[in-house]
Structures are given as structure tokens and as C-alpha cells.
């Protein structure tokens, strides 16, 4: 019998965690944090000091108290985003099983433990992309998939009753710039008996397909090729884990003979992990200034240099108060902005009122300083309606459970899945946190 229990990330965006049980063995798929609730709860950056019980109480991390830990044979995060891995350091001590994930995910997870001084109980086992691993009686395939962080896996969990596919998160990018295209033929070949598909539904209401990463690259190339590189500084910000984007931005800056300077700890972390696993060595020969005291000193030096030679990459695109960008615009760091400089936001804004207003505030202050703003130079990493439809048509699941989305997004997903012949309650199942889906046949 296959059972799927929603522990986190159902009817909400964040703290993803799913329990998959077959007879008397279970796997945990993802163990993430709810980033918006974390920001509401505390702005303390010292994550190692936060109490697990308080984080559970405030619904920042999943509540796994009711899980029978003795049955768990493995914890399997699908990729390295914090809403999929960042609860592991708080919760894994209650489990007695390895953590299995792709190499980049493993590196980021190790840094999550080390940087925040968490003690780790269980082994992290790095599984190559496209490898197949036996975990208890499960066979887990880490199938390569495009998203917005390297080594994202679509998890194909083969059980004696059929396959469960965990597609959380992904988009089908047929023109990625730093990795292979998804192998849809192979995906089809291993999908002869897919009992259940658990899939993200964040952008189910967006018609069309999510634009390829190469579209964002084209937008960046347009900006770089259309300016005078002798006159102004380029400031750039994006998700620190968006390695494809950072790789391209750094190479573009090199092409135009700019010096590159990275400000912020998370840029150092994610780019170093990318180099360690051989995804991108773009951090080589780049000046990286991770710590606040050094950032301040370096900015003072910059004030005496020819700044138009630089592209300066920094953290803080979501308006985070502690990050370099907000500190700069709020006068907590030396002013290195000059009229006419470019500021590129290669990201979207997470749709939370607090984050939207923090970003707006930053944009207004940058405009007041006379900067030229380039916003939404971005392509999302999440599946839109036609990506979802394509996935469904390739794997033809018997049942679908939409995850990683609000109830409204789940409804929107069901609306189009009905066009594909699925039926609410019969073959499309909405779970709330705590609910369980049991497949009897
Ligand atoms: Zn993700």
C-alpha cells in the first residue's frame, strides 16, 4: 500500500516536506523552511541559535512530531533551495538514516550545517545526477531536471506497487545555458507505471510555458551591449543560488573588460559549492568580499578608484534588511552609487507584502540617487501551465497531488488537469498539511 502524507508545503508556499510510506518503510522527501515566516519570526541571521520547537510552533519548519521515525530509511531532498533543505539541520537529529541528494545539494546542505554551527548526526550521501540508488526497499532515481539551481532532481521513487514521481520544483527548459536539457524521452521510458505524481503548482495559473533561462540571458546581453562601458558602474543582484544567471553575468562583465566584485556571504557560499562540484568555476579570479567589516573597508577603497571599470554583484534583491543592498541604500555602508550607474535586478520579487514594500523602498532610494534601474531581468524557475501539461503527458500518472502552492493555485492546477482527463477527488487530490492520501490498489 502506498501512503503519501503532507507534512509541509501543501496549501502554502514553503517548508516542503512529504512522507512517502510503502508498507512499513518510509522516505522523507524534502525538509524545507518557510522563508517568509522565518523573516516574520526573526531577522537574526544566526540560524544555529534558533530553537526547533519554536520554529515548529511558528510554522517556520514542518511539524514532524507525529512521524514514526523508526520507519524512515532515508531523507531525500530534491534540490538545494532553502524551502526544500533548510529544516534538515533542525530535524535530522531525531532520525536515524542517511540523507541522499545530488552533489550540489549535498554541498549546499553541508554549508548550511557548517556555516550555522549545527551538529550533524546523519551521513549525507552524494548521489550523481541521473543515478539510481537503493534506499531500503525503494529505488530512487535522481532524474536531471531544469529549475533555477544546479543539480535539481525529479525524484522517481520506484516501489513494488509502482512509481511515485516527486516534481517539486522544476520547469521544462529546452534551452538551458549551463546544463543539459531534460531528457523527456528517458522520462517517458521510466514512466510505464506511475501511480502518483506530486508536482509543484506555483505558476499553474500562468498560461504558456515558463521562458527558458536563455531568455534571461538574452535580456542581460541586450543591457550589456547597449551601454557605454567607460562611464558607469554596473550593479547587479540575483538569487545567490541562481548559478546559471551569475555565471552568465560574470562572463558578460569579463567580455566587456570589467573587474568583478562580489559582496555578501551567500554569493561566496553558492558559487564556491558550484566550483566544488564542477558546475561553474566563474568564481575563479573574482574578488569576493563576504563579511560585513571587510565590505565596509573595501567600499571605502572603491570611493577612491575608477568605479566605472566594475561590475559589483551584491546580496539583498528581496530587500532583506541585513543584506548588502539595503545597508547601502540606508547609509549603513559607504555610498558608492553615482548618478547614471546601472542597477540590474535579475530576479522577481517574492509576492509577500513585506518583501514587496521593502523592494519598492530600495528602488525609490536608488532612483533618487539617479541610478538607472533594470528590473525583472529574469525568467522564473517554476513550471507554468504548459510545462505542467507536458510533464503530465510524458509520465501519464494515475493520480496527481498538487503541492508547493496555495489552495487557489491547487484549484488552478485542477482546472487544467481536468482538461487532460483527470477528475477532482478521483484522480486529483488536494492535501492540506497533516492529510494523508492512501492508494489502496
Ligand atoms: Zn526550488
Short mmCIF file of C-alpha atoms and ligand atoms in Angstrom, two decimals:
data_model
loop_
_atom_site.label_atom_id
_atom_site.label_comp_id
_atom_site.label_asym_id
_atom_site.label_seq_id
_atom_site.Cartn_x
_atom_site.Cartn_y
_atom_site.Cartn_z
CA UNK A 1 0.00 0.00 0.00
CA UNK A 2 1.32 3.49 -0.90
CA UNK A 3 0.65 6.32 1.55
CA UNK A 4 1.55 9.96 0.99
CA UNK A 5 1.36 12.32 3.93
CA UNK A 6 1.54 16.10 3.61
CA UNK A 7 3.85 17.35 6.35
CA UNK A 8 4.55 20.82 4.91
CA UNK A 9 4.16 22.81 1.70
CA UNK A 10 0.57 21.86 0.90
CA UNK A 11 -1.81 24.82 0.64
CA UNK A 12 1.19 27.07 1.34
CA UNK A 13 4.45 28.14 -0.29
CA UNK A 14 7.43 26.88 1.65
CA UNK A 15 8.53 24.33 4.30
CA UNK A 16 8.14 21.50 1.80
CA UNK A 17 8.08 18.04 3.33
CA UNK A 18 6.31 14.86 2.22
CA UNK A 19 6.28 11.44 3.82
CA UNK A 20 6.07 8.50 1.42
CA UNK A 21 5.28 5.17 3.06
CA UNK A 22 5.13 1.80 1.37
CA UNK A 23 4.06 -0.97 3.73
CA UNK A 24 6.24 -0.38 6.77
CA UNK A 25 9.09 1.67 5.30
CA UNK A 26 9.09 5.42 4.70
CA UNK A 27 11.07 8.07 2.87
CA UNK A 28 11.05 11.77 3.67
CA UNK A 29 11.02 13.91 0.52
CA UNK A 30 12.37 17.41 1.27
CA UNK A 31 12.59 19.13 4.64
CA UNK A 32 12.39 22.83 3.97
CA UNK A 33 11.87 26.13 5.70
CA UNK A 34 9.11 28.70 5.17
CA UNK A 35 11.20 31.74 4.29
CA UNK A 36 8.52 34.40 4.66
CA UNK A 37 7.53 33.10 8.09
CA UNK A 38 11.18 32.95 9.10
CA UNK A 39 11.55 36.65 8.24
CA UNK A 40 8.36 37.41 10.22
CA UNK A 41 9.63 35.38 13.16
CA UNK A 42 13.18 36.73 13.35
CA UNK A 43 15.70 38.76 11.41
CA UNK A 44 18.53 37.12 13.33
CA UNK A 45 20.93 35.68 10.77
CA UNK A 46 22.37 33.22 13.28
CA UNK A 47 20.16 30.28 12.28
CA UNK A 48 22.06 27.87 14.53
CA UNK A 49 20.73 29.62 17.62
CA UNK A 50 17.03 29.30 16.80
CA UNK A 51 15.03 26.75 18.75
CA UNK A 52 13.50 23.86 16.85
CA UNK A 53 10.34 23.75 18.99
CA UNK A 54 9.74 27.49 18.46
CA UNK A 55 10.28 27.19 14.71
CA UNK A 56 7.74 24.35 14.57
CA UNK A 57 5.28 26.35 16.68
CA UNK A 58 5.54 29.36 14.35
CA UNK A 59 5.15 27.07 11.31
CA UNK A 60 8.57 28.09 10.00
CA UNK A 61 9.63 24.43 9.67
CA UNK A 62 7.44 21.34 9.23
CA UNK A 63 5.91 19.70 12.25
CA UNK A 64 7.22 16.13 12.07
CA UNK A 65 6.34 15.16 15.64
CA UNK A 66 3.70 12.60 14.62
CA UNK A 67 6.04 10.74 12.27
CA UNK A 68 7.20 7.28 13.32
CA UNK A 69 10.92 7.92 12.88
CA UNK A 70 11.86 4.23 13.17
CA UNK A 71 10.26 3.53 9.81
CA UNK A 72 12.27 6.14 7.93
CA UNK A 73 15.01 4.71 5.72
CA UNK A 74 16.13 7.94 4.07
CA UNK A 75 15.72 11.71 3.85
CA UNK A 76 15.78 12.75 0.19
CA UNK A 77 15.85 16.46 -0.72
CA UNK A 78 15.15 17.12 -4.40
CA UNK A 79 17.37 20.22 -4.74
CA UNK A 80 19.28 22.78 -2.72
CA UNK A 81 16.77 25.61 -2.26
CA UNK A 82 16.19 26.53 1.37
CA UNK A 83 12.47 25.81 1.20
CA UNK A 84 13.49 22.20 0.46
CA UNK A 85 16.56 21.63 2.67
CA UNK A 86 16.87 24.24 5.41
CA UNK A 87 14.79 22.42 8.03
CA UNK A 88 17.15 19.40 7.86
CA UNK A 89 19.69 20.81 10.36
CA UNK A 90 16.89 21.30 12.93
CA UNK A 91 15.07 17.99 12.44
CA UNK A 92 17.55 15.31 11.29
CA UNK A 93 18.83 14.61 14.81
CA UNK A 94 15.59 12.76 15.55
CA UNK A 95 16.11 10.41 12.61
CA UNK A 96 18.50 7.55 12.17
CA UNK A 97 19.04 7.32 8.42
CA UNK A 98 21.25 8.88 5.74
CA UNK A 99 20.37 11.98 3.71
CA UNK A 100 20.56 11.24 -0.03
CA UNK A 101 20.85 14.05 -2.57
CA UNK A 102 22.63 15.24 -5.71
CA UNK A 103 26.22 16.59 -5.37
CA UNK A 104 25.38 20.32 -5.48
CA UNK A 105 22.52 19.85 -3.00
CA UNK A 106 24.92 17.93 -0.73
CA UNK A 107 27.49 20.75 -0.81
CA UNK A 108 24.93 23.44 -0.04
CA UNK A 109 23.47 21.33 2.75
CA UNK A 110 26.91 20.76 4.31
CA UNK A 111 27.49 24.53 4.26
CA UNK A 112 24.08 25.04 5.87
CA UNK A 113 25.28 22.89 8.78
CA UNK A 114 28.82 24.27 8.98
CA UNK A 115 28.11 27.99 8.48
CA UNK A 116 25.47 27.98 11.22
CA UNK A 117 27.42 25.67 13.56
CA UNK A 118 24.83 22.89 13.58
CA UNK A 119 25.97 19.45 14.70
CA UNK A 120 25.09 16.77 12.20
CA UNK A 121 24.07 13.26 13.22
CA UNK A 122 23.41 11.54 9.92
CA UNK A 123 25.57 10.98 6.85
CA UNK A 124 24.97 12.97 3.68
CA UNK A 125 25.31 10.65 0.69
CA UNK A 126 26.01 12.41 -2.59
CA UNK A 127 24.19 10.68 -5.47
CA UNK A 128 25.15 11.56 -9.04
CA UNK A 129 22.55 13.26 -11.20
CA UNK A 130 20.68 10.53 -13.13
CA UNK A 131 21.85 7.82 -10.72
CA UNK A 132 19.62 5.14 -9.24
CA UNK A 133 20.00 4.35 -5.55
CA UNK A 134 18.53 1.59 -3.41
CA UNK A 135 17.18 3.02 -0.17
CA UNK A 136 15.54 0.25 1.89
CA UNK A 137 13.10 -1.39 -0.49
CA UNK A 138 12.76 1.82 -2.53
CA UNK A 139 14.73 2.51 -5.71
CA UNK A 140 15.17 6.26 -6.06
CA UNK A 141 16.22 7.78 -9.38
CA UNK A 142 17.61 11.30 -9.29
CA UNK A 143 16.49 12.32 -12.78
CA UNK A 144 18.07 15.54 -14.11
CA UNK A 145 15.58 18.40 -14.38
CA UNK A 146 15.86 22.10 -15.11
CA UNK A 147 14.89 24.62 -12.40
CA UNK A 148 16.89 27.57 -11.03
CA UNK A 149 19.63 25.86 -9.04
CA UNK A 150 22.17 23.28 -10.26
CA UNK A 151 21.58 19.52 -9.89
CA UNK A 152 17.83 19.70 -9.41
CA UNK A 153 16.39 16.19 -9.44
CA UNK A 154 12.96 14.97 -10.33
CA UNK A 155 12.67 12.05 -7.94
CA UNK A 156 11.34 8.83 -9.42
CA UNK A 157 10.68 6.54 -6.48
CA UNK A 158 10.12 3.00 -7.74
CA UNK A 159 8.23 0.76 -5.31
CA UNK A 160 6.82 -2.73 -5.61
CA UNK A 161 3.39 -1.19 -6.24
CA UNK A 162 4.50 1.25 -8.93
CA UNK A 163 6.33 4.57 -9.21
CA UNK A 164 5.79 7.81 -7.31
CA UNK A 165 7.21 10.91 -9.02
CA UNK A 166 8.15 13.96 -6.97
CA UNK A 167 8.42 17.01 -9.27
CA UNK A 168 8.97 19.77 -6.76
CA UNK A 169 10.41 22.11 -8.22
CA UNK A 170 11.02 22.21 -11.97
CA UNK A 171 10.42 23.84 -15.33
CA UNK A 172 10.96 22.24 -18.70
CA UNK A 173 13.74 24.37 -20.16
CA UNK A 174 14.68 23.27 -23.65
CA UNK A 175 17.45 25.90 -23.92
CA UNK A 176 19.28 25.96 -20.60
CA UNK A 177 22.67 27.66 -20.63
CA UNK A 178 24.69 25.66 -18.11
CA UNK A 179 23.25 22.14 -18.07
CA UNK A 180 21.60 19.59 -20.34
CA UNK A 181 18.01 19.85 -21.49
CA UNK A 182 15.68 17.48 -19.62
CA UNK A 183 15.66 14.04 -21.21
CA UNK A 184 11.93 13.72 -21.80
CA UNK A 185 12.32 10.51 -23.83
CA UNK A 186 14.05 8.85 -20.92
CA UNK A 187 11.45 10.20 -18.50
CA UNK A 188 8.76 8.66 -20.66
CA UNK A 189 10.62 5.35 -20.76
CA UNK A 190 10.64 5.00 -16.96
CA UNK A 191 7.05 6.13 -16.55
CA UNK A 192 5.18 2.99 -17.55
CA UNK A 193 3.57 2.59 -14.14
CA UNK A 194 3.41 5.97 -12.40
CA UNK A 195 0.83 5.68 -9.63
CA UNK A 196 1.16 9.19 -8.23
CA UNK A 197 2.69 12.47 -9.39
CA UNK A 198 3.37 15.05 -6.70
CA UNK A 199 4.07 18.30 -8.52
CA UNK A 200 4.58 21.95 -7.77
CA UNK A 201 1.67 24.18 -8.83
CA UNK A 202 3.02 27.67 -8.03
CA UNK A 203 2.52 29.02 -11.53
CA UNK A 204 -0.36 26.79 -12.63
CA UNK A 205 -2.41 29.90 -13.38
CA UNK A 206 0.26 31.26 -15.77
CA UNK A 207 -0.64 30.31 -19.30
CA UNK A 208 2.07 29.38 -21.77
CA UNK A 209 5.42 27.94 -20.78
CA UNK A 210 7.89 29.49 -18.44
CA UNK A 211 10.51 31.28 -20.56
CA UNK A 212 13.83 29.50 -20.86
CA UNK A 213 16.88 30.66 -18.93
CA UNK A 214 18.31 31.63 -22.31
CA UNK A 215 15.63 34.38 -22.48
CA UNK A 216 17.01 35.95 -19.29
CA UNK A 217 20.49 35.66 -20.74
CA UNK A 218 19.36 37.47 -23.89
CA UNK A 219 17.89 40.27 -21.76
CA UNK A 220 21.19 40.62 -19.94
CA UNK A 221 23.17 40.63 -23.17
CA UNK A 222 20.93 43.41 -24.51
CA UNK A 223 21.63 45.55 -21.47
CA UNK A 224 25.37 44.96 -21.57
CA UNK A 225 25.69 45.58 -25.29
CA UNK A 226 23.66 48.80 -25.19
CA UNK A 227 25.72 50.87 -22.77
CA UNK A 228 28.93 52.84 -22.65
CA UNK A 229 31.28 50.72 -20.55
CA UNK A 230 33.69 53.54 -19.84
CA UNK A 231 31.32 55.77 -17.89
CA UNK A 232 29.29 53.93 -15.29
CA UNK A 233 29.35 51.13 -12.75
CA UNK A 234 27.06 48.15 -13.21
CA UNK A 235 25.44 46.94 -10.00
CA UNK A 236 23.84 43.53 -10.21
CA UNK A 237 21.77 41.35 -7.91
CA UNK A 238 20.09 37.97 -8.29
CA UNK A 239 19.37 34.86 -6.25
CA UNK A 240 22.73 33.65 -4.94
CA UNK A 241 21.76 30.07 -5.81
CA UNK A 242 20.88 31.05 -9.41
CA UNK A 243 24.28 29.89 -10.64
CA UNK A 244 23.37 29.88 -14.34
CA UNK A 245 22.48 33.58 -14.15
CA UNK A 246 25.53 34.58 -12.11
CA UNK A 247 27.79 32.57 -14.41
CA UNK A 248 26.47 34.46 -17.44
CA UNK A 249 26.59 37.88 -15.76
CA UNK A 250 30.19 37.33 -14.67
CA UNK A 251 31.23 36.18 -18.14
CA UNK A 252 29.49 39.16 -19.74
CA UNK A 253 31.29 41.54 -17.41
CA UNK A 254 34.59 39.87 -18.35
CA UNK A 255 33.75 40.20 -22.04
CA UNK A 256 33.43 43.96 -21.55
CA UNK A 257 36.69 44.05 -19.55
CA UNK A 258 35.03 44.88 -16.29
CA UNK A 259 36.52 43.98 -12.92
CA UNK A 260 34.12 41.88 -10.87
CA UNK A 261 33.47 42.30 -7.20
CA UNK A 262 31.08 40.16 -5.15
CA UNK A 263 29.71 41.48 -1.86
CA UNK A 264 27.91 39.11 0.51
CA UNK A 265 28.26 35.77 2.23
CA UNK A 266 25.66 33.80 0.32
CA UNK A 267 27.26 34.62 -3.05
CA UNK A 268 30.52 33.17 -1.79
CA UNK A 269 28.70 30.10 -0.44
CA UNK A 270 26.69 29.10 -3.50
CA UNK A 271 29.40 29.92 -6.05
CA UNK A 272 32.04 28.02 -4.08
CA UNK A 273 29.73 24.99 -3.96
CA UNK A 274 29.27 25.30 -7.74
CA UNK A 275 33.03 25.23 -8.23
CA UNK A 276 33.48 22.28 -5.85
CA UNK A 277 31.11 20.06 -7.83
CA UNK A 278 32.34 21.27 -11.23
CA UNK A 279 29.20 23.16 -12.31
CA UNK A 280 30.84 26.56 -12.79
CA UNK A 281 34.26 27.97 -11.97
CA UNK A 282 33.12 31.56 -12.56
CA UNK A 283 34.19 32.47 -9.01
CA UNK A 284 37.84 32.00 -10.07
CA UNK A 285 39.70 35.30 -10.42
CA UNK A 286 36.76 37.20 -8.98
CA UNK A 287 37.21 39.35 -5.91
CA UNK A 288 34.84 38.10 -3.19
CA UNK A 289 34.19 40.08 -0.03
CA UNK A 290 31.86 38.04 2.18
CA UNK A 291 32.00 39.67 5.62
CA UNK A 292 30.49 42.96 6.71
CA UNK A 293 33.60 44.58 8.19
CA UNK A 294 35.56 43.79 5.03
CA UNK A 295 32.70 45.03 2.81
CA UNK A 296 32.84 48.40 4.54
CA UNK A 297 36.59 48.70 4.18
CA UNK A 298 36.50 47.66 0.52
CA UNK A 299 33.75 50.19 -0.28
CA UNK A 300 35.83 52.98 1.21
CA UNK A 301 38.70 51.98 -1.08
CA UNK A 302 36.33 51.88 -4.05
CA UNK A 303 35.41 55.52 -3.48
CA UNK A 304 38.99 56.35 -4.48
CA UNK A 305 39.05 54.10 -7.57
CA UNK A 306 37.73 54.36 -11.11
CA UNK A 307 34.45 52.63 -10.35
CA UNK A 308 33.19 52.59 -13.93
CA UNK A 309 35.54 49.64 -14.52
CA UNK A 310 33.50 47.44 -12.20
CA UNK A 311 30.50 45.19 -12.12
CA UNK A 312 29.52 44.89 -8.47
CA UNK A 313 27.34 41.93 -7.53
CA UNK A 314 25.61 42.02 -4.18
CA UNK A 315 23.09 40.21 -2.00
CA UNK A 316 19.76 41.69 -0.99
CA UNK A 317 17.46 41.58 -4.04
CA UNK A 318 14.41 40.88 -1.86
CA UNK A 319 15.10 43.95 0.28
CA UNK A 320 16.47 41.91 3.22
CA UNK A 321 17.43 44.41 5.90
CA UNK A 322 20.73 42.77 6.85
CA UNK A 323 21.93 42.26 3.27
CA UNK A 324 24.44 44.46 1.47
CA UNK A 325 21.96 46.26 -0.80
CA UNK A 326 19.58 47.52 1.91
CA UNK A 327 22.55 48.51 4.07
CA UNK A 328 23.98 50.54 1.19
CA UNK A 329 20.80 52.44 0.36
CA UNK A 330 20.10 53.08 4.04
CA UNK A 331 23.50 54.64 4.62
CA UNK A 332 24.90 51.84 6.79
CA UNK A 333 27.70 51.29 4.31
CA UNK A 334 29.78 53.88 2.39
CA UNK A 335 27.99 55.39 -0.61
CA UNK A 336 29.43 54.05 -3.85
CA UNK A 337 26.47 54.92 -6.08
CA UNK A 338 26.86 57.68 -8.66
CA UNK A 339 24.31 59.29 -10.90
CA UNK A 340 23.89 57.34 -14.14
CA UNK A 341 25.09 53.98 -12.74
CA UNK A 342 23.07 50.92 -13.71
CA UNK A 343 21.30 48.67 -11.25
CA UNK A 344 20.15 45.30 -12.60
CA UNK A 345 17.65 43.27 -10.62
CA UNK A 346 17.91 39.85 -12.24
CA UNK A 347 15.13 38.37 -10.16
CA UNK A 348 11.45 38.65 -9.40
CA UNK A 349 10.03 39.81 -6.09
CA UNK A 350 8.52 37.17 -3.82
CA UNK A 351 4.82 38.14 -3.61
CA UNK A 352 4.70 38.94 0.11
CA UNK A 353 3.50 42.43 1.15
CA UNK A 354 6.51 42.92 3.43
CA UNK A 355 9.02 41.95 0.74
CA UNK A 356 7.27 43.97 -1.99
CA UNK A 357 7.33 47.11 0.14
CA UNK A 358 10.99 46.59 1.15
CA UNK A 359 11.94 46.25 -2.53
CA UNK A 360 9.89 49.30 -3.51
CA UNK A 361 11.61 51.35 -0.85
CA UNK A 362 15.02 50.32 -2.19
CA UNK A 363 14.08 51.06 -5.79
CA UNK A 364 12.80 54.53 -4.85
CA UNK A 365 16.01 55.33 -2.99
CA UNK A 366 18.13 54.13 -5.91
CA UNK A 367 16.12 56.31 -8.30
CA UNK A 368 16.55 59.31 -6.01
CA UNK A 369 20.30 58.76 -6.26
CA UNK A 370 19.97 58.95 -10.06
CA UNK A 371 20.56 55.30 -10.90
CA UNK A 372 19.11 53.65 -13.99
CA UNK A 373 17.05 50.66 -12.89
CA UNK A 374 16.59 47.44 -14.85
CA UNK A 375 14.05 45.29 -13.04
CA UNK A 376 12.63 41.81 -13.75
CA UNK A 377 15.58 40.83 -15.92
CA UNK A 378 14.53 37.34 -15.10
CA UNK A 379 12.98 34.03 -16.12
CA UNK A 380 11.29 32.01 -13.38
CA UNK A 381 12.44 28.51 -12.48
CA UNK A 382 8.92 27.27 -11.87
CA UNK A 383 6.62 25.38 -14.20
CA UNK A 384 3.80 27.27 -15.89
CA UNK A 385 0.67 25.58 -17.15
CA UNK A 386 2.18 24.22 -20.37
CA UNK A 387 5.27 22.85 -18.61
CA UNK A 388 2.91 21.02 -16.27
CA UNK A 389 0.81 19.74 -19.14
CA UNK A 390 3.92 18.45 -20.93
CA UNK A 391 5.14 16.66 -17.83
CA UNK A 392 1.75 15.02 -17.33
CA UNK A 393 1.61 13.91 -20.95
CA UNK A 394 5.05 12.29 -20.69
CA UNK A 395 4.54 10.41 -17.45
CA UNK A 396 0.76 9.80 -17.53
CA UNK A 397 0.28 9.41 -13.78
CA UNK A 398 -2.81 7.65 -12.43
CA UNK A 399 -3.18 10.19 -9.62
CA UNK A 400 -1.90 13.74 -9.18
CA UNK A 401 -1.30 15.66 -5.97
CA UNK A 402 -0.51 19.37 -6.48
CA UNK A 403 1.97 20.70 -3.90
CA UNK A 404 4.01 23.81 -3.15
CA UNK A 405 1.14 26.22 -3.70
CA UNK A 406 -1.85 27.88 -2.09
CA UNK A 407 -5.33 26.39 -2.33
CA UNK A 408 -6.05 28.85 -5.15
CA UNK A 409 -3.02 27.59 -7.10
CA UNK A 410 -4.11 23.99 -6.49
CA UNK A 411 -7.57 24.84 -7.86
CA UNK A 412 -5.99 26.45 -10.89
CA UNK A 413 -3.90 23.32 -11.41
CA UNK A 414 -7.01 21.11 -11.18
CA UNK A 415 -8.87 23.30 -13.72
CA UNK A 416 -6.41 22.49 -16.47
CA UNK A 417 -5.71 18.90 -15.31
CA UNK A 418 -9.43 18.28 -15.85
CA UNK A 419 -8.89 19.17 -19.49
CA UNK A 420 -6.38 16.32 -19.55
CA UNK A 421 -8.96 13.85 -18.28
CA UNK A 422 -8.28 13.97 -14.55
CA UNK A 423 -11.08 14.38 -12.01
CA UNK A 424 -11.15 16.22 -8.70
CA UNK A 425 -11.31 13.82 -5.73
CA UNK A 426 -11.00 10.75 -8.01
CA UNK A 427 -7.59 11.31 -9.59
CA UNK A 428 -6.62 14.84 -8.47
CA UNK A 429 -6.21 15.09 -4.73
CA UNK A 430 -5.83 18.26 -2.66
CA UNK A 431 -3.97 17.68 0.58
CA UNK A 432 -3.68 20.10 3.46
CA UNK A 433 -0.82 19.88 5.93
CA UNK A 434 -1.45 16.76 8.03
CA UNK A 435 -3.63 14.99 5.44
CA UNK A 436 -2.79 11.60 4.02
CA UNK A 437 -3.52 10.09 0.63
CA UNK A 438 -3.78 6.31 0.61
CA UNK A 439 -3.60 4.36 -2.62
CA UNK A 440 -5.19 1.02 -1.94
CA UNK A 441 -4.84 -0.78 -5.28
ZN1 LIG B 1 13.25 25.36 -5.86
#
